[in-house]
PDB file of C-alpha atoms in Angstrom:
ATOM      1  CA  MET J   1      31.448 -10.514  51.346  1.00 80.00           C
ATOM      2  CA  LYS J   2      31.949  -8.472  48.197  1.00 90.00           C
ATOM      3  CA  ASN J   3      31.564  -4.712  48.456  1.00 94.00           C
ATOM      4  CA  LEU J   4      29.349  -4.098  45.453  1.00 95.00           C
ATOM      5  CA  LYS J   5      28.264  -0.715  46.832  1.00 96.00           C
ATOM      6  CA  LEU J   6      31.848   0.521  46.552  1.00 97.00           C
ATOM      7  CA  LYS J   7      32.221  -0.806  43.008  1.00 97.00           C
ATOM      8  CA  ILE J   8      28.921   0.752  41.911  1.00 97.00           C
ATOM      9  CA  ALA J   9      29.821   4.124  43.448  1.00 97.00           C
ATOM     10  CA  ARG J  10      33.244   4.020  41.752  1.00 98.00           C
ATOM     11  CA  VAL J  11      31.715   3.200  38.359  1.00 98.00           C
ATOM     12  CA  GLU J  12      29.060   5.932  38.790  1.00 97.00           C
ATOM     13  CA  LYS J  13      31.912   8.432  39.254  1.00 97.00           C
ATOM     14  CA  ASP J  14      33.513   6.988  36.090  1.00 98.00           C
ATOM     15  CA  LEU J  15      36.696   6.051  37.964  1.00 98.00           C
ATOM     16  CA  SER J  16      38.877   3.020  37.380  1.00 98.00           C
ATOM     17  CA  GLN J  17      40.266   1.111  40.345  1.00 98.00           C
ATOM     18  CA  ASP J  18      43.627   2.717  39.563  1.00 98.00           C
ATOM     19  CA  GLU J  19      42.204   6.248  39.513  1.00 98.00           C
ATOM     20  CA  LEU J  20      40.429   5.762  42.844  1.00 98.00           C
ATOM     21  CA  ALA J  21      43.550   4.184  44.318  1.00 98.00           C
ATOM     22  CA  LYS J  22      45.668   7.181  43.309  1.00 98.00           C
ATOM     23  CA  ALA J  23      43.063   9.565  44.761  1.00 98.00           C
ATOM     24  CA  VAL J  24      43.307   7.866  48.171  1.00 98.00           C
ATOM     25  CA  SER J  25      47.038   6.993  48.043  1.00 98.00           C
ATOM     26  CA  VAL J  26      46.822   3.186  47.910  1.00 98.00           C
ATOM     27  CA  THR J  27      47.502   0.612  45.202  1.00 98.00           C
ATOM     28  CA  ARG J  28      44.990  -0.557  42.626  1.00 98.00           C
ATOM     29  CA  GLN J  29      45.282  -4.002  44.174  1.00 98.00           C
ATOM     30  CA  THR J  30      44.064  -2.627  47.514  1.00 98.00           C
ATOM     31  CA  ILE J  31      40.908  -1.218  45.916  1.00 98.00           C
ATOM     32  CA  GLY J  32      40.360  -4.505  44.086  1.00 98.00           C
ATOM     33  CA  LEU J  33      40.714  -6.508  47.292  1.00 98.00           C
ATOM     34  CA  ILE J  34      38.299  -4.211  49.160  1.00 97.00           C
ATOM     35  CA  GLU J  35      35.740  -4.657  46.362  1.00 97.00           C
ATOM     36  CA  LEU J  36      36.220  -8.435  46.518  1.00 97.00           C
ATOM     37  CA  GLY J  37      35.754  -8.417  50.291  1.00 94.00           C
ATOM     38  CA  LYS J  38      39.243  -9.815  50.860  1.00 96.00           C
ATOM     39  CA  TYR J  39      40.711  -6.759  52.612  1.00 96.00           C
ATOM     40  CA  ASN J  40      39.369  -4.884  55.604  1.00 94.00           C
ATOM     41  CA  PRO J  41      40.394  -1.225  55.180  1.00 96.00           C
ATOM     42  CA  SER J  42      41.259   1.065  58.058  1.00 97.00           C
ATOM     43  CA  LEU J  43      38.730   3.663  59.113  1.00 96.00           C
ATOM     44  CA  SER J  44      40.919   6.438  57.698  1.00 97.00           C
ATOM     45  CA  LEU J  45      41.020   4.681  54.306  1.00 98.00           C
ATOM     46  CA  CYS J  46      37.240   4.183  54.396  1.00 97.00           C
ATOM     47  CA  VAL J  47      36.790   7.913  55.065  1.00 98.00           C
ATOM     48  CA  ALA J  48      39.179   8.832  52.229  1.00 98.00           C
ATOM     49  CA  ILE J  49      37.310   6.550  49.811  1.00 98.00           C
ATOM     50  CA  CYS J  50      33.973   8.047  50.881  1.00 98.00           C
ATOM     51  CA  LYS J  51      35.273  11.590  50.315  1.00 98.00           C
ATOM     52  CA  ALA J  52      36.648  10.661  46.889  1.00 98.00           C
ATOM     53  CA  LEU J  53      33.295   9.150  45.883  1.00 98.00           C
ATOM     54  CA  SER J  54      31.068  11.756  47.624  1.00 98.00           C
ATOM     55  CA  LYS J  55      29.429   9.063  49.747  1.00 97.00           C
ATOM     56  CA  THR J  56      28.989   8.420  53.464  1.00 97.00           C
ATOM     57  CA  LEU J  57      30.438   5.533  55.453  1.00 96.00           C
ATOM     58  CA  ASP J  58      26.915   4.117  55.713  1.00 95.00           C
ATOM     59  CA  ASP J  59      26.501   4.323  51.923  1.00 96.00           C
ATOM     60  CA  LEU J  60      29.579   2.235  51.205  1.00 95.00           C
ATOM     61  CA  PHE J  61      30.534   0.182  54.248  1.00 93.00           C
ATOM     62  CA  TRP J  62      27.425  -0.512  56.341  1.00 89.00           C
ATOM     63  CA  GLU J  63      26.224  -4.101  56.072  1.00 79.00           C
ATOM     64  CA  GLU J  64      22.500  -4.672  56.142  1.00 73.00           C
ATOM     65  CA  THR J  65      21.487  -7.346  58.654  1.00 68.00           C
TER      66      THR J  65
END
């Protein structure tokens, strides 16, 4: 399942995938795969992404049922 919440939060902060990737010490491809729902990030990476985007884990990674 695509992570549109992550993509929207990244765009709202006016960050490219590459800029976010550098901020959290991963590759641009990793951010792209997370947004496409093809990579399951570690909890520590999720936390780093949330801090970089000023969001909570629930904001970006909680799936509504």
